[in-house]
Amino acid sequence: MFPKGTKRKFSDSREEPVAGGEDVNQSSLAAVRMLSSYSLQRQSLLDMSLIKLQLCHMLVEPNLCRSVLIANTVRQIQEEMTQDGTWQIMTQALSAANAAAQCSADRLVATEVLCRQTEAAQGEQVPKPFPVVGSEGCPAEEVLEEEEAAAAEVGMTMSTVSPQAPTSYLPGTFGMDPCWEEEETGEDDDDDEEEDSEECGSGSEGEERERDSLVEDTRTAEQVFGTFEIKNPAPSPDPALEELFSDVDASYYDLDTVLTGMQSVPKMGPYDLLESLSSHGPSPLSSSTSCRSDLNELDHIMEIIVGS
Amino acid sequence: LLRSGFRLLRDLNTFRMPCTPKTLQMLILLLFSNTQLNLIIAMLFVTADIISTVEFNHSGELLATGDKGGRVVIFQQELESKNQPLCRGEYNVYSTFQSHEPEFDYLKSLEIEEKINKIRWLPQKNAAQFLLSTNDKTIKLWKISERDKRPEGYNLKEEDGRYRDPTTVTTLRVPVFHPMDLMVEASPRRVFANAHTYHINSISVNSDCETYLSADDLRINLWNLEITDRSFNIVDIKPANMEELTEVITAAEFHPNQCNTFVYSSSKGTIRLCDMRASALCDQHSKLFEEPEDPSNRSFFSEIISSISDVKFSHSGRYMMTRDYLTVKIWDLNMESRPVETYQVHEYLRSKLCSLYENDCIFDKFECCWNGNDSVVMTGSYNNFFRMFDRGYRQDVTLEASRESSKPRSVLKPRKVCTGGKRKKDEISVDSLDFNKKILHTAWHPQDNIIAVATTNNLYIFQDRL
C-alpha cells in the first residue's frame, strides 16, 4: 500500500456542479452539495499543498522542482476559486445551514485579537515559509521569494512579505506576534515593490491576519510534534548528526498528524461575512485586482470594528 | 524479442556493502548515545545503499552504479571462456570507490548531499576508463585503470621500497615486470566545482569527446573536460524576479552525433532543442517540442504529471524519448507538434493521482532507456515492476525485479496489473501495489539484450538469450 496509510480517502474524480433542474429547490440544494463536495476536495488539496510547501523547507534543501510544481498547483486552485466566486457560494451554503450567526461572532472575535488563536481559515492564506537563514541572494532565499510570490500572485492574498529582510528564524518567537514584525517590513517594502504589490499596500495587515490563522495552525502542529526547527545556524550542531537526520524523512508523519489535526469543516475566512456586508462583493468574474481593492476596503471596515 | 524471455543473470546485492565506514562510525556513536534513535539507524543502513544511478559504458563491458552514500561501484562482464561457457556475461565487482563526500555549505547552512545523481562514461581512448560522476553541486572525472604487473628487481631499492645501502650494490640489473594480481585503481583526475547554484540533475558528454554539459534546475553549463576553473553558461531560465519562477529544467542531453545540438526538458512538459552555433547563450530554442494538452484529462495534477523526468536520444539520433509520470513518448526530431509514439506505463494510476500527490510519489523521477538498435524502450514503475515496449511489434510487457520472482536461470514471468473488478489469477490489483518499491533507474547494454534494473537498494541484471 502507500507508504503512509491514507487516513482520508480522497475521491479523486471531480464532480462538476450541475446547473439547474426541474425542481428548483432540490436541484439547487443538490448543486450546492455537489459544489461543496468538489470545493471540499479542492480545499483539501489546497491545504495539503500549502503544508507540503511549508514542510519542504524543513528538509536539508528544498527540491526546487517539487516546490515549483506544488506552488503552481496552489496558484491554479486559487485562480479557480477566485473565478468561481466560491466565497459567495460558501457563504450562502453556510448561511443556509444557520451557522452564520455563530460563525460571524467567532469571526469578529477572532479578527479582533490579532495574532491570537483563530480557527483554521479557508485556504487563501499562504504560509510564510520557514526562512532558512543565509546570505542574501542565495537560492534558498530565492526559493522563499518564489513561495512568497506564489502567494502574491494569487487572487486573495496580499502583498509579498519581504523575505529579503533578515527575518531570521527564531523558534521561540515564531508564534508570537510575527504580524507586527511583518507589518514593519511590509511597509518598508511597499515603497520598493512593484506595482502589483503597491495595490495591496494597505492590505498587508490582511495578509498578516491570514497568516496569523496559519500561525495558529502551525502552532497546533508544533505542539503535536515539537519545534519545527531543523537548522539552527548559530550553534551549529555536529554535521554528522545533521547528515543522519537529513536522511530521515519525517514529512509523512508530520503530514498525517497535521492533516488529522487540521481537518475540519471549512470555516469561513474572516472576510466572507464582511463581503456579504460590503456593498460590492467580488463578482464571479472579478479580476484579482478588484478582489484586492475590495479587501482593502474590508480592511478599513475591519479597523473600524476592531477599533470600537 | 518480447516473446523470448529474460533470465536473471545475477543478483548483485550480495556484493554491496551495507554502508560506508564513516556512516558505520557515526551509527556506533549513536547507538551508545541515544537509544531512541534506533529506528533512524535501521533506516540509515538502508538509505546509504540506495542506488541512484546505473549506466553501462560504451562497450557494455562495464556497468557503473552510484548510490546515495556517494559511492560508485563498477561491475565488469566476464569474458566468454571455453572452459566455462555458462560464465559468459556474468558481471562481477570490478572497482569500488568513494566518489563524493557530504559537504556543508556554511554560507547557507545547508548540507550538500553526497548522493550520486548521474554517471556518464567517456568513450574509451586508451587502456584506462574514464567516467564523470556528479552529486548536486560538483562533477568529478574519474580514471579507472588496471594494474596487473609490477616491476621487480630495482638496483637501489629493496622490494619493500627501502633504499639499499649503496655499498652493497655490486651489480647492475634492469627491473623486470612480473605479473601480479589485478588491481583496479580509481583516481580523481578533475573536479568541476562551484558552477551550479541549484541542484545538478544531468550531465552529458558531447560526441566531440572534449566537452560536456551539466544542467541544474535553472541553468546549463558547458565544460571542457580539461579545464576545471571555467565553464560557459549556455542556458539560463532563471527569471529576473524569482517570484515569477514557474518552470525548471529537469533533464538535458547532447545529441549523439551532432556536437552542436542538445535538448533540455522542463517541468511543464516541454522539450527544447538548441543549436550552439546559433548563439553563445541558447535561451532561444531552435525547436520546441510540446504536445497539446488533452482537455478531457485535465485536472489539478495535469501539470505535475506532464513534468518530464528523463529525456534520451535514440542511438541513431533521429528520435528522442521522454518520460513523464504516466507515459513514455517517442518524438521525431523533425516534428515538434506531437510525439510519434506514446506508451502508457501505468495508466491505472490516473485515478489515484490525489493519493499519489499526498504521499509524494507523484514527484518520483523515472528514467527510461533504449535498447541497442532502438527497437525497444524500457522504463520502471512501482511494485518493482518495469515495462518494455517493442516499437516494431507494438507489444509491451511488464516484468518484476524481485528475489521471489527471479529464480536464477528461469525466465521472468510477465506480470499484469488488474484494473477492473474481477482479478484473474496471478494478477495484482492496483490497491495492492507497493509504492515504496519503485524502479527509477534502468540501463540497457549497448549491444546485447542485457539489462540492469535497480530497485531501491538491489541491482538486478537480466539477460535474454535467443
mmCIF file of C-alpha atoms in Angstrom, chain A residues 1-3 6 10 12 14 38 42 45 48-49 52 60-61 64-66 68-70 72-73 75-77 80 132-135 138-139 142 145-146 149 153 160 194 231 233 239-248 252 255 259, chain B residues 22 26 30 37 40 44 47 68 102 104 107-111 114 197-199 217-218 238 241-243 245-248 250 267 298-301 303-304 307 351-360 363 365 431 433-436:
data_model
loop_
_atom_site.group_PDB
_atom_site.id
_atom_site.type_symbol
_atom_site.label_atom_id
_atom_site.label_comp_id
_atom_site.label_asym_id
_atom_site.label_seq_id
_atom_site.Cartn_x
_atom_site.Cartn_y
_atom_site.Cartn_z
ATOM 1 C CA MET A 1 0.000 0.000 0.000
ATOM 2 C CA PHE A 2 1.047 3.588 0.207
ATOM 3 C CA PRO A 3 3.947 4.329 2.494
ATOM 4 C CA THR A 6 -4.182 7.372 3.807
ATOM 5 C CA PHE A 10 -9.894 11.368 -1.399
ATOM 6 C CA ASP A 12 -10.159 11.650 -6.948
ATOM 7 C CA ARG A 14 -14.026 15.566 -9.929
ATOM 8 C CA TYR A 38 -15.909 19.488 -5.048
ATOM 9 C CA ARG A 42 -10.272 21.334 -3.744
ATOM 10 C CA LEU A 45 -5.897 19.775 -1.944
ATOM 11 C CA MET A 48 -2.246 19.747 1.549
ATOM 12 C CA SER A 49 -0.238 21.734 -0.945
ATOM 13 C CA LYS A 52 3.887 20.497 1.585
ATOM 14 C CA VAL A 60 18.021 19.707 4.041
ATOM 15 C CA GLU A 61 17.486 21.789 0.963
ATOM 16 C CA LEU A 64 13.194 23.260 -6.386
ATOM 17 C CA CYS A 65 11.299 21.295 -8.998
ATOM 18 C CA ARG A 66 8.908 19.887 -6.447
ATOM 19 C CA VAL A 68 7.678 24.909 -8.144
ATOM 20 C CA LEU A 69 5.166 22.236 -9.105
ATOM 21 C CA ILE A 70 3.356 22.483 -5.790
ATOM 22 C CA ASN A 72 1.881 26.117 -9.434
ATOM 23 C CA THR A 73 -0.830 23.785 -8.186
ATOM 24 C CA ARG A 75 -1.850 29.042 -7.794
ATOM 25 C CA GLN A 76 -4.094 27.054 -10.072
ATOM 26 C CA ILE A 77 -6.516 26.246 -7.282
ATOM 27 C CA GLU A 80 -10.096 28.748 -9.979
ATOM 28 C CA VAL A 132 16.442 29.437 6.098
ATOM 29 C CA VAL A 133 18.905 31.912 7.327
ATOM 30 C CA GLY A 134 21.539 32.581 4.812
ATOM 31 C CA SER A 135 23.162 35.288 2.834
ATOM 32 C CA CYS A 138 21.276 32.727 -2.189
ATOM 33 C CA PRO A 139 18.953 30.199 -3.769
ATOM 34 C CA GLU A 142 15.164 32.840 -3.688
ATOM 35 C CA GLU A 145 10.804 34.562 -2.507
ATOM 36 C CA GLU A 146 9.209 32.339 -5.038
ATOM 37 C CA ALA A 149 5.460 35.342 -4.971
ATOM 38 C CA GLU A 153 0.019 36.462 -7.486
ATOM 39 C CA THR A 160 4.618 39.937 -0.851
ATOM 40 C CA GLU A 194 6.451 46.790 -7.966
ATOM 41 C CA LYS A 231 18.503 24.163 11.034
ATOM 42 C CA PRO A 233 22.687 28.099 12.258
ATOM 43 C CA PRO A 239 27.354 17.990 10.920
ATOM 44 C CA ALA A 240 27.481 14.259 11.212
ATOM 45 C CA LEU A 241 24.271 14.280 13.158
ATOM 46 C CA GLU A 242 22.742 16.659 10.686
ATOM 47 C CA GLU A 243 23.630 14.298 7.930
ATOM 48 C CA LEU A 244 21.984 11.449 9.720
ATOM 49 C CA PHE A 245 18.853 13.389 10.325
ATOM 50 C CA SER A 246 18.755 14.531 6.784
ATOM 51 C CA ASP A 247 18.067 11.002 5.703
ATOM 52 C CA VAL A 248 15.069 10.790 7.934
ATOM 53 C CA TYR A 252 4.842 11.698 6.303
ATOM 54 C CA LEU A 255 1.550 15.389 7.169
ATOM 55 C CA LEU A 259 -3.890 16.796 8.397
ATOM 56 C CA LYS B 22 32.091 6.644 8.013
ATOM 57 C CA MET B 26 28.532 7.501 13.371
ATOM 58 C CA LEU B 30 24.518 6.974 18.038
ATOM 59 C CA LEU B 37 17.378 6.724 17.546
ATOM 60 C CA ILE B 40 16.880 6.026 12.404
ATOM 61 C CA LEU B 44 20.365 4.513 7.595
ATOM 62 C CA THR B 47 19.384 4.561 2.813
ATOM 63 C CA LYS B 68 23.079 7.702 -2.038
ATOM 64 C CA PRO B 102 28.896 15.056 2.096
ATOM 65 C CA PHE B 104 28.316 21.555 4.404
ATOM 66 C CA LEU B 107 27.042 30.239 3.985
ATOM 67 C CA LYS B 108 23.571 28.856 3.546
ATOM 68 C CA SER B 109 23.602 26.491 6.493
ATOM 69 C CA LEU B 110 22.626 23.693 4.201
ATOM 70 C CA GLU B 111 24.087 20.330 3.641
ATOM 71 C CA GLU B 114 26.864 13.154 -1.478
ATOM 72 C CA THR B 197 23.777 27.353 -7.652
ATOM 73 C CA TYR B 198 20.985 24.820 -7.953
ATOM 74 C CA HIS B 199 20.978 21.053 -7.903
ATOM 75 C CA ASP B 217 17.225 23.373 -12.192
ATOM 76 C CA LEU B 218 17.706 26.684 -13.918
ATOM 77 C CA LYS B 238 16.198 31.924 -14.160
ATOM 78 C CA ASN B 241 12.387 38.113 -10.426
ATOM 79 C CA MET B 242 12.347 34.742 -8.736
ATOM 80 C CA GLU B 243 8.743 35.364 -7.841
ATOM 81 C CA LEU B 245 9.516 31.219 -11.450
ATOM 82 C CA THR B 246 7.111 28.627 -12.740
ATOM 83 C CA GLU B 247 9.277 26.230 -14.730
ATOM 84 C CA VAL B 248 12.526 24.385 -14.123
ATOM 85 C CA THR B 250 14.522 18.608 -15.445
ATOM 86 C CA SER B 267 8.726 20.659 -15.566
ATOM 87 C CA ARG B 298 -7.460 17.987 -17.297
ATOM 88 C CA SER B 299 -7.114 18.083 -13.525
ATOM 89 C CA PHE B 300 -5.163 19.948 -10.902
ATOM 90 C CA PHE B 301 -2.419 17.390 -11.378
ATOM 91 C CA GLU B 303 0.971 19.933 -14.892
ATOM 92 C CA ILE B 304 2.703 17.756 -12.352
ATOM 93 C CA SER B 307 6.675 17.187 -15.938
ATOM 94 C CA SER B 351 -7.405 7.759 -10.848
ATOM 95 C CA LYS B 352 -5.050 7.693 -7.895
ATOM 96 C CA LEU B 353 -3.261 10.909 -8.553
ATOM 97 C CA CYS B 354 -4.555 12.640 -5.464
ATOM 98 C CA SER B 355 -3.269 9.925 -3.177
ATOM 99 C CA LEU B 356 -0.005 9.833 -5.041
ATOM 100 C CA TYR B 357 0.263 13.558 -4.579
ATOM 101 C CA GLU B 358 -0.363 13.166 -0.891
ATOM 102 C CA ASN B 359 2.413 10.636 -0.407
ATOM 103 C CA ASP B 360 4.731 12.467 -2.783
ATOM 104 C CA PHE B 363 7.143 13.552 -7.839
ATOM 105 C CA LYS B 365 11.517 10.776 -11.345
ATOM 106 C CA ASP B 431 -4.522 -1.258 -4.460
ATOM 107 C CA LEU B 433 0.852 -2.241 -5.369
ATOM 108 C CA ASP B 434 3.717 -1.307 -3.123
ATOM 109 C CA PHE B 435 4.604 2.284 -3.871
ATOM 110 C CA ASN B 436 7.716 2.055 -1.770
#
